[in-house]
């Protein structure tokens, strides 16, 4: 099993920044991809971006140029640097992880990000 814990959420003003962390523990060997998703009230969960084992990233269009995903493989931790935040970025942010050895997608519990004046 893999356990994921997100942290770093909170209240921020429009134009501000937050850095989210996703710490993986448990059976963390062979994690080859980690991702960030978000879910706003009344909306379906949507992809924010993903990062592969080699450090390559992909982002949804709405966050390109503003958000940066990185990872520290030694710490089994992924990060989401969120810049130039907009009110529409308000959501619960979740991280996930996939391993090469099984088809299971592991999810964290989420962390709330609220962008408001």
Short mmCIF file of N, CA, C and O in Angstrom, two decimals:
data_model
loop_
_atom_site.label_atom_id
_atom_site.label_comp_id
_atom_site.label_asym_id
_atom_site.label_seq_id
_atom_site.Cartn_x
_atom_site.Cartn_y
_atom_site.Cartn_z
N UNK A 1 0.83 -1.19 0.00
CA UNK A 1 0.00 0.00 0.00
C UNK A 1 0.87 1.25 0.00
O UNK A 1 1.99 1.22 0.51
N UNK A 2 0.33 2.31 -0.57
CA UNK A 2 0.97 3.61 -0.57
C UNK A 2 0.04 4.58 0.12
O UNK A 2 -1.16 4.64 -0.19
N UNK A 3 0.57 5.33 1.04
CA UNK A 3 -0.18 6.39 1.69
C UNK A 3 0.35 7.74 1.21
O UNK A 3 1.56 7.94 1.12
N UNK A 4 -0.55 8.64 0.91
CA UNK A 4 -0.21 9.97 0.43
C UNK A 4 -0.85 11.01 1.33
O UNK A 4 -2.03 10.90 1.66
N UNK A 5 -0.08 12.01 1.69
CA UNK A 5 -0.58 13.08 2.54
C UNK A 5 -0.23 14.41 1.90
O UNK A 5 0.96 14.72 1.73
N UNK A 6 -1.25 15.18 1.57
CA UNK A 6 -1.05 16.52 1.03
C UNK A 6 -0.97 17.53 2.16
O UNK A 6 -1.61 17.36 3.20
N UNK A 7 -0.23 18.58 1.93
CA UNK A 7 -0.14 19.66 2.89
C UNK A 7 0.18 20.95 2.15
O UNK A 7 0.60 20.93 1.00
N UNK A 8 0.00 22.06 2.83
CA UNK A 8 0.36 23.35 2.28
C UNK A 8 -0.79 24.20 1.80
O UNK A 8 -0.58 25.34 1.39
N UNK A 9 -2.00 23.68 1.86
CA UNK A 9 -3.15 24.45 1.43
C UNK A 9 -3.48 25.55 2.42
O UNK A 9 -2.96 25.62 3.52
N UNK A 10 -4.37 26.42 2.00
CA UNK A 10 -4.79 27.51 2.84
C UNK A 10 -5.48 28.59 2.06
O UNK A 10 -5.90 28.39 0.92
N UNK A 11 -5.60 29.75 2.68
CA UNK A 11 -6.24 30.91 2.08
C UNK A 11 -5.17 31.84 1.52
O UNK A 11 -4.20 32.17 2.21
N UNK A 12 -5.36 32.27 0.29
CA UNK A 12 -4.41 33.16 -0.35
C UNK A 12 -5.17 34.17 -1.19
O UNK A 12 -6.24 33.87 -1.71
N UNK A 13 -4.62 35.36 -1.32
CA UNK A 13 -5.24 36.38 -2.14
C UNK A 13 -4.99 36.14 -3.62
O UNK A 13 -4.00 35.50 -3.98
N UNK A 14 -5.88 36.62 -4.47
CA UNK A 14 -5.61 36.52 -5.90
C UNK A 14 -4.25 37.10 -6.26
O UNK A 14 -3.85 38.15 -5.76
N UNK A 15 -3.54 36.40 -7.12
CA UNK A 15 -2.19 36.79 -7.49
C UNK A 15 -1.11 36.23 -6.59
O UNK A 15 0.08 36.34 -6.92
N UNK A 16 -1.50 35.63 -5.50
CA UNK A 16 -0.55 35.06 -4.57
C UNK A 16 -0.09 33.68 -4.97
O UNK A 16 -0.44 33.16 -6.03
N UNK A 17 0.70 33.07 -4.09
CA UNK A 17 1.29 31.78 -4.36
C UNK A 17 1.14 30.84 -3.17
O UNK A 17 1.06 31.27 -2.02
N UNK A 18 1.09 29.56 -3.47
CA UNK A 18 1.12 28.51 -2.47
C UNK A 18 1.96 27.37 -3.02
O UNK A 18 2.03 27.16 -4.23
N UNK A 19 2.56 26.63 -2.12
CA UNK A 19 3.32 25.44 -2.49
C UNK A 19 2.75 24.25 -1.74
O UNK A 19 2.81 24.19 -0.51
N UNK A 20 2.20 23.32 -2.48
CA UNK A 20 1.63 22.12 -1.90
C UNK A 20 2.66 20.99 -1.95
O UNK A 20 3.46 20.90 -2.87
N UNK A 21 2.60 20.14 -0.94
CA UNK A 21 3.47 18.98 -0.88
C UNK A 21 2.62 17.72 -0.81
O UNK A 21 1.53 17.72 -0.25
N UNK A 22 3.14 16.66 -1.36
CA UNK A 22 2.50 15.35 -1.30
C UNK A 22 3.56 14.34 -0.91
O UNK A 22 4.43 13.99 -1.71
N UNK A 23 3.48 13.88 0.32
CA UNK A 23 4.46 12.94 0.84
C UNK A 23 3.92 11.52 0.76
O UNK A 23 2.84 11.24 1.28
N UNK A 24 4.67 10.66 0.13
CA UNK A 24 4.28 9.26 -0.01
C UNK A 24 5.03 8.41 1.00
O UNK A 24 6.21 8.64 1.28
N UNK A 25 4.33 7.44 1.54
CA UNK A 25 4.94 6.51 2.47
C UNK A 25 4.36 5.12 2.24
O UNK A 25 3.42 4.95 1.47
N UNK A 26 4.92 4.14 2.92
CA UNK A 26 4.48 2.77 2.73
C UNK A 26 5.32 2.10 1.66
O UNK A 26 6.53 2.23 1.63
N UNK A 27 4.65 1.39 0.78
CA UNK A 27 5.33 0.66 -0.29
C UNK A 27 5.56 1.58 -1.47
O UNK A 27 4.87 1.52 -2.50
N UNK A 28 6.55 2.44 -1.33
CA UNK A 28 6.76 3.51 -2.30
C UNK A 28 7.70 3.14 -3.44
O UNK A 28 7.92 3.96 -4.34
N UNK A 29 8.26 1.96 -3.39
CA UNK A 29 9.15 1.55 -4.47
C UNK A 29 8.38 1.47 -5.79
O UNK A 29 7.19 1.15 -5.81
N UNK A 30 9.07 1.78 -6.86
CA UNK A 30 8.53 1.68 -8.21
C UNK A 30 7.42 2.67 -8.52
O UNK A 30 6.65 2.44 -9.45
N UNK A 31 7.32 3.75 -7.76
CA UNK A 31 6.42 4.82 -8.15
C UNK A 31 7.01 5.50 -9.37
O UNK A 31 8.13 6.00 -9.32
N UNK A 32 6.26 5.50 -10.45
CA UNK A 32 6.80 6.07 -11.69
C UNK A 32 6.10 7.35 -12.13
O UNK A 32 6.60 8.06 -12.99
N UNK A 33 4.96 7.65 -11.53
CA UNK A 33 4.26 8.88 -11.88
C UNK A 33 3.49 9.38 -10.67
O UNK A 33 2.93 8.59 -9.90
N UNK A 34 3.46 10.68 -10.52
CA UNK A 34 2.64 11.31 -9.50
C UNK A 34 1.88 12.45 -10.14
O UNK A 34 2.38 13.09 -11.08
N UNK A 35 0.70 12.68 -9.65
CA UNK A 35 -0.14 13.69 -10.26
C UNK A 35 -0.86 14.54 -9.24
O UNK A 35 -0.96 14.19 -8.06
N UNK A 36 -1.34 15.67 -9.72
CA UNK A 36 -2.15 16.57 -8.92
C UNK A 36 -3.49 16.77 -9.61
O UNK A 36 -3.55 17.01 -10.82
N UNK A 37 -4.55 16.66 -8.83
CA UNK A 37 -5.90 16.90 -9.28
C UNK A 37 -6.56 17.91 -8.36
O UNK A 37 -6.06 18.19 -7.26
N UNK A 38 -7.69 18.44 -8.80
CA UNK A 38 -8.44 19.34 -7.93
C UNK A 38 -9.93 19.15 -8.17
O UNK A 38 -10.36 18.73 -9.23
N UNK A 39 -10.69 19.48 -7.15
CA UNK A 39 -12.14 19.35 -7.22
C UNK A 39 -12.78 20.54 -6.53
O UNK A 39 -12.62 20.72 -5.32
N UNK A 40 -13.49 21.34 -7.29
CA UNK A 40 -14.23 22.46 -6.76
C UNK A 40 -15.62 21.99 -6.33
O UNK A 40 -16.12 20.98 -6.83
N UNK A 41 -16.26 22.71 -5.42
CA UNK A 41 -17.60 22.32 -4.98
C UNK A 41 -18.56 22.20 -6.16
O UNK A 41 -18.64 23.09 -7.00
N UNK A 42 -19.27 21.09 -6.21
CA UNK A 42 -20.23 20.86 -7.28
C UNK A 42 -19.63 20.47 -8.60
O UNK A 42 -20.37 20.30 -9.58
N UNK A 43 -18.32 20.31 -8.66
CA UNK A 43 -17.63 19.98 -9.90
C UNK A 43 -16.96 18.62 -9.78
O UNK A 43 -16.70 18.12 -8.68
N UNK A 44 -16.68 18.02 -10.92
CA UNK A 44 -15.95 16.77 -10.93
C UNK A 44 -14.46 17.03 -10.73
O UNK A 44 -13.95 18.10 -11.04
N UNK A 45 -13.80 16.02 -10.21
CA UNK A 45 -12.37 16.13 -10.04
C UNK A 45 -11.70 16.22 -11.41
O UNK A 45 -12.04 15.48 -12.34
N UNK A 46 -10.74 17.13 -11.54
CA UNK A 46 -10.08 17.34 -12.80
C UNK A 46 -8.57 17.31 -12.63
O UNK A 46 -8.03 17.62 -11.57
N UNK A 47 -7.91 16.95 -13.69
CA UNK A 47 -6.46 16.90 -13.69
C UNK A 47 -5.87 18.31 -13.64
O UNK A 47 -6.32 19.21 -14.33
N UNK A 48 -4.85 18.47 -12.81
CA UNK A 48 -4.03 19.68 -12.82
C UNK A 48 -2.75 19.43 -13.61
O UNK A 48 -2.41 20.17 -14.53
N UNK A 49 -2.04 18.38 -13.26
CA UNK A 49 -0.83 18.03 -13.97
C UNK A 49 -0.22 16.77 -13.42
O UNK A 49 -0.60 16.29 -12.34
N UNK A 50 0.72 16.23 -14.15
CA UNK A 50 1.40 15.00 -13.75
C UNK A 50 2.89 15.16 -13.97
O UNK A 50 3.35 15.98 -14.77
N UNK A 51 3.64 14.34 -13.25
CA UNK A 51 5.09 14.30 -13.42
C UNK A 51 5.53 12.85 -13.46
O UNK A 51 5.12 12.04 -12.63
N UNK A 52 6.33 12.52 -14.44
CA UNK A 52 6.83 11.17 -14.60
C UNK A 52 8.10 10.94 -13.80
O UNK A 52 8.65 11.85 -13.18
N UNK A 53 8.56 9.71 -13.84
CA UNK A 53 9.74 9.36 -13.06
C UNK A 53 10.98 10.09 -13.52
O UNK A 53 11.89 10.32 -12.72
N UNK A 54 11.03 10.45 -14.78
CA UNK A 54 12.16 11.19 -15.31
C UNK A 54 12.06 12.69 -15.16
O UNK A 54 12.97 13.41 -15.59
N UNK A 55 10.97 13.16 -14.56
CA UNK A 55 10.82 14.58 -14.33
C UNK A 55 10.03 15.33 -15.38
O UNK A 55 9.83 16.54 -15.25
N UNK A 56 9.57 14.65 -16.41
CA UNK A 56 8.75 15.31 -17.42
C UNK A 56 7.38 15.62 -16.86
O UNK A 56 6.83 14.84 -16.08
N UNK A 57 6.81 16.72 -17.28
CA UNK A 57 5.54 17.18 -16.74
C UNK A 57 4.56 17.49 -17.85
O UNK A 57 4.93 17.82 -18.97
N UNK A 58 3.29 17.40 -17.50
CA UNK A 58 2.19 17.82 -18.35
C UNK A 58 1.17 18.54 -17.48
O UNK A 58 0.93 18.13 -16.35
N UNK A 59 0.55 19.58 -18.03
CA UNK A 59 -0.37 20.40 -17.28
C UNK A 59 -1.65 20.63 -18.08
O UNK A 59 -1.63 20.69 -19.31
N UNK A 60 -2.72 20.81 -17.35
CA UNK A 60 -3.95 21.25 -17.98
C UNK A 60 -3.76 22.71 -18.44
O UNK A 60 -2.99 23.47 -17.84
N UNK A 61 -4.43 23.07 -19.52
CA UNK A 61 -4.21 24.39 -20.12
C UNK A 61 -4.45 25.53 -19.15
O UNK A 61 -3.76 26.56 -19.20
N UNK A 62 -5.39 25.38 -18.25
CA UNK A 62 -5.77 26.47 -17.38
C UNK A 62 -4.69 26.85 -16.37
O UNK A 62 -4.75 27.93 -15.78
N UNK A 63 -3.70 25.99 -16.16
CA UNK A 63 -2.65 26.29 -15.19
C UNK A 63 -1.28 26.43 -15.83
O UNK A 63 -0.31 26.77 -15.12
N UNK A 64 -1.17 26.21 -17.11
CA UNK A 64 0.13 26.32 -17.78
C UNK A 64 0.70 27.72 -17.61
O UNK A 64 0.01 28.72 -17.78
N UNK A 65 1.97 27.77 -17.28
CA UNK A 65 2.64 29.04 -17.06
C UNK A 65 2.49 29.58 -15.66
O UNK A 65 3.15 30.55 -15.30
N UNK A 66 1.61 28.98 -14.86
CA UNK A 66 1.39 29.44 -13.50
C UNK A 66 1.78 28.40 -12.45
O UNK A 66 2.28 28.75 -11.38
N UNK A 67 1.54 27.14 -12.74
CA UNK A 67 1.81 26.06 -11.80
C UNK A 67 3.03 25.27 -12.26
O UNK A 67 3.24 25.09 -13.47
N UNK A 68 3.79 24.77 -11.31
CA UNK A 68 4.95 23.94 -11.59
C UNK A 68 4.91 22.72 -10.68
O UNK A 68 4.81 22.84 -9.47
N UNK A 69 5.01 21.56 -11.29
CA UNK A 69 5.08 20.31 -10.55
C UNK A 69 6.53 19.84 -10.52
O UNK A 69 7.22 19.86 -11.54
N UNK A 70 6.97 19.40 -9.36
CA UNK A 70 8.30 18.84 -9.22
C UNK A 70 8.22 17.65 -8.27
O UNK A 70 7.20 17.41 -7.64
N UNK A 71 9.31 16.91 -8.18
CA UNK A 71 9.33 15.78 -7.27
C UNK A 71 10.74 15.55 -6.74
O UNK A 71 11.72 15.84 -7.42
N UNK A 72 10.80 15.03 -5.55
CA UNK A 72 12.04 14.64 -4.92
C UNK A 72 11.93 13.14 -4.68
O UNK A 72 11.27 12.70 -3.74
N UNK A 73 12.54 12.38 -5.54
CA UNK A 73 12.40 10.93 -5.47
C UNK A 73 13.00 10.35 -4.18
O UNK A 73 12.49 9.36 -3.66
N UNK A 74 14.06 10.96 -3.70
CA UNK A 74 14.67 10.48 -2.46
C UNK A 74 13.72 10.62 -1.28
O UNK A 74 13.75 9.80 -0.36
N UNK A 75 12.90 11.65 -1.30
CA UNK A 75 11.94 11.88 -0.24
C UNK A 75 10.55 11.34 -0.55
O UNK A 75 9.65 11.44 0.28
N UNK A 76 10.39 10.78 -1.74
CA UNK A 76 9.08 10.30 -2.17
C UNK A 76 8.02 11.38 -2.03
O UNK A 76 6.90 11.13 -1.54
N UNK A 77 8.36 12.56 -2.47
CA UNK A 77 7.49 13.71 -2.31
C UNK A 77 7.34 14.45 -3.63
O UNK A 77 8.33 14.67 -4.33
N UNK A 78 6.12 14.82 -3.94
CA UNK A 78 5.82 15.66 -5.08
C UNK A 78 5.37 17.02 -4.59
O UNK A 78 4.81 17.15 -3.50
N UNK A 79 5.59 18.03 -5.41
CA UNK A 79 5.25 19.39 -5.05
C UNK A 79 4.43 20.03 -6.16
O UNK A 79 4.59 19.71 -7.34
N UNK A 80 3.59 20.94 -5.76
CA UNK A 80 2.84 21.75 -6.70
C UNK A 80 3.02 23.20 -6.30
O UNK A 80 2.45 23.65 -5.30
N UNK A 81 3.85 23.91 -7.05
CA UNK A 81 4.04 25.34 -6.85
C UNK A 81 2.96 26.07 -7.64
O UNK A 81 2.89 25.94 -8.86
N UNK A 82 2.16 26.84 -6.95
CA UNK A 82 1.02 27.51 -7.54
C UNK A 82 1.26 29.02 -7.47
O UNK A 82 1.33 29.59 -6.39
N UNK A 83 1.39 29.64 -8.62
CA UNK A 83 1.65 31.07 -8.71
C UNK A 83 0.49 31.76 -9.43
O UNK A 83 -0.28 31.13 -10.15
N UNK A 84 0.43 33.06 -9.25
CA UNK A 84 -0.60 33.87 -9.90
C UNK A 84 -1.98 33.27 -9.72
O UNK A 84 -2.75 33.12 -10.68
N UNK A 85 -2.29 32.93 -8.50
CA UNK A 85 -3.54 32.23 -8.22
C UNK A 85 -4.76 33.09 -8.52
O UNK A 85 -4.75 34.30 -8.30
N UNK A 86 -5.78 32.43 -9.01
CA UNK A 86 -7.04 33.06 -9.36
C UNK A 86 -8.16 32.47 -8.51
O UNK A 86 -8.05 31.33 -8.05
N UNK A 87 -9.24 33.20 -8.32
CA UNK A 87 -10.36 32.65 -7.56
C UNK A 87 -10.85 31.32 -8.11
O UNK A 87 -11.27 30.45 -7.33
N UNK A 88 -10.80 31.14 -9.42
CA UNK A 88 -11.25 29.90 -10.01
C UNK A 88 -10.33 28.72 -9.72
O UNK A 88 -10.66 27.58 -10.05
N UNK A 89 -9.18 28.98 -9.11
CA UNK A 89 -8.31 27.90 -8.67
C UNK A 89 -8.77 27.30 -7.34
O UNK A 89 -8.20 26.30 -6.89
N UNK A 90 -9.74 27.92 -6.71
CA UNK A 90 -10.25 27.42 -5.43
C UNK A 90 -10.79 26.01 -5.59
O UNK A 90 -11.65 25.75 -6.42
N UNK A 91 -10.28 25.10 -4.78
CA UNK A 91 -10.66 23.70 -4.87
C UNK A 91 -9.95 22.92 -3.78
O UNK A 91 -9.05 23.44 -3.11
N UNK A 92 -10.37 21.69 -3.61
CA UNK A 92 -9.59 20.74 -2.84
C UNK A 92 -8.60 20.09 -3.79
O UNK A 92 -8.99 19.57 -4.84
N UNK A 93 -7.34 20.13 -3.44
CA UNK A 93 -6.29 19.59 -4.29
C UNK A 93 -5.85 18.23 -3.75
O UNK A 93 -5.58 18.07 -2.56
N UNK A 94 -5.77 17.27 -4.66
CA UNK A 94 -5.40 15.91 -4.32
C UNK A 94 -4.16 15.50 -5.10
O UNK A 94 -4.00 15.87 -6.26
N UNK A 95 -3.33 14.70 -4.49
CA UNK A 95 -2.25 14.09 -5.23
C UNK A 95 -2.53 12.60 -5.40
O UNK A 95 -3.32 12.01 -4.66
N UNK A 96 -1.91 12.02 -6.41
CA UNK A 96 -2.00 10.58 -6.58
C UNK A 96 -0.66 10.04 -7.04
O UNK A 96 0.26 10.78 -7.36
N UNK A 97 -0.57 8.73 -7.03
CA UNK A 97 0.66 8.06 -7.41
C UNK A 97 0.34 6.72 -8.03
O UNK A 97 -0.64 6.07 -7.66
N UNK A 98 1.18 6.34 -8.97
CA UNK A 98 1.06 5.04 -9.62
C UNK A 98 2.38 4.31 -9.51
O UNK A 98 3.45 4.92 -9.58
N UNK A 99 2.30 3.00 -9.36
CA UNK A 99 3.48 2.16 -9.32
C UNK A 99 3.55 1.30 -10.57
O UNK A 99 2.54 0.97 -11.19
N UNK A 100 4.76 0.92 -10.90
CA UNK A 100 4.96 0.07 -12.07
C UNK A 100 4.49 -1.36 -11.83
O UNK A 100 4.22 -2.09 -12.79
N UNK A 101 4.39 -1.77 -10.58
CA UNK A 101 4.13 -3.16 -10.26
C UNK A 101 2.66 -3.51 -10.11
O UNK A 101 2.32 -4.68 -9.95
N UNK A 102 1.78 -2.53 -10.12
CA UNK A 102 0.36 -2.82 -10.03
C UNK A 102 -0.44 -1.70 -10.69
O UNK A 102 0.09 -0.61 -10.93
N UNK A 103 -1.73 -1.97 -10.99
CA UNK A 103 -2.54 -0.97 -11.67
C UNK A 103 -3.26 0.01 -10.75
O UNK A 103 -4.06 0.82 -11.22
N UNK A 104 -2.99 -0.05 -9.46
CA UNK A 104 -3.73 0.74 -8.49
C UNK A 104 -3.26 2.19 -8.52
O UNK A 104 -2.06 2.46 -8.59
N UNK A 105 -4.20 3.10 -8.45
CA UNK A 105 -3.92 4.52 -8.29
C UNK A 105 -4.20 4.89 -6.84
O UNK A 105 -5.31 4.69 -6.35
N UNK A 106 -3.20 5.42 -6.18
CA UNK A 106 -3.34 5.82 -4.78
C UNK A 106 -3.62 7.31 -4.69
O UNK A 106 -3.04 8.11 -5.43
N UNK A 107 -4.48 7.66 -3.75
CA UNK A 107 -4.91 9.05 -3.58
C UNK A 107 -4.67 9.52 -2.17
O UNK A 107 -4.80 8.76 -1.20
N UNK A 108 -4.34 10.79 -2.04
CA UNK A 108 -4.29 11.43 -0.75
C UNK A 108 -5.65 11.93 -0.33
O UNK A 108 -6.65 11.78 -1.04
N UNK A 109 -5.70 12.54 0.84
CA UNK A 109 -6.98 12.99 1.40
C UNK A 109 -7.39 14.36 0.92
O UNK A 109 -8.55 14.77 1.13
N UNK A 110 -6.49 15.09 0.31
CA UNK A 110 -6.79 16.40 -0.20
C UNK A 110 -6.43 17.52 0.75
O UNK A 110 -6.39 17.33 1.97
N UNK A 111 -6.17 18.67 0.19
CA UNK A 111 -5.92 19.87 0.98
C UNK A 111 -6.64 21.04 0.32
O UNK A 111 -6.63 21.19 -0.90
N UNK A 112 -7.29 21.85 1.13
CA UNK A 112 -8.12 22.94 0.62
C UNK A 112 -7.27 24.14 0.23
O UNK A 112 -6.42 24.60 1.00
N UNK A 113 -7.52 24.64 -0.96
CA UNK A 113 -6.92 25.89 -1.42
C UNK A 113 -8.05 26.86 -1.72
O UNK A 113 -8.94 26.56 -2.53
N UNK A 114 -8.03 27.99 -1.07
CA UNK A 114 -9.04 29.01 -1.27
C UNK A 114 -8.36 30.30 -1.71
O UNK A 114 -7.48 30.81 -1.01
N UNK A 115 -8.77 30.81 -2.85
CA UNK A 115 -8.22 32.04 -3.40
C UNK A 115 -9.31 33.10 -3.33
O UNK A 115 -10.30 33.03 -4.05
N UNK A 116 -9.12 34.08 -2.47
CA UNK A 116 -10.15 35.08 -2.24
C UNK A 116 -9.52 36.35 -1.68
O UNK A 116 -8.54 36.30 -0.94
N UNK A 117 -10.13 37.48 -2.03
CA UNK A 117 -9.66 38.75 -1.50
C UNK A 117 -10.11 38.93 -0.07
O UNK A 117 -11.14 38.40 0.37
#
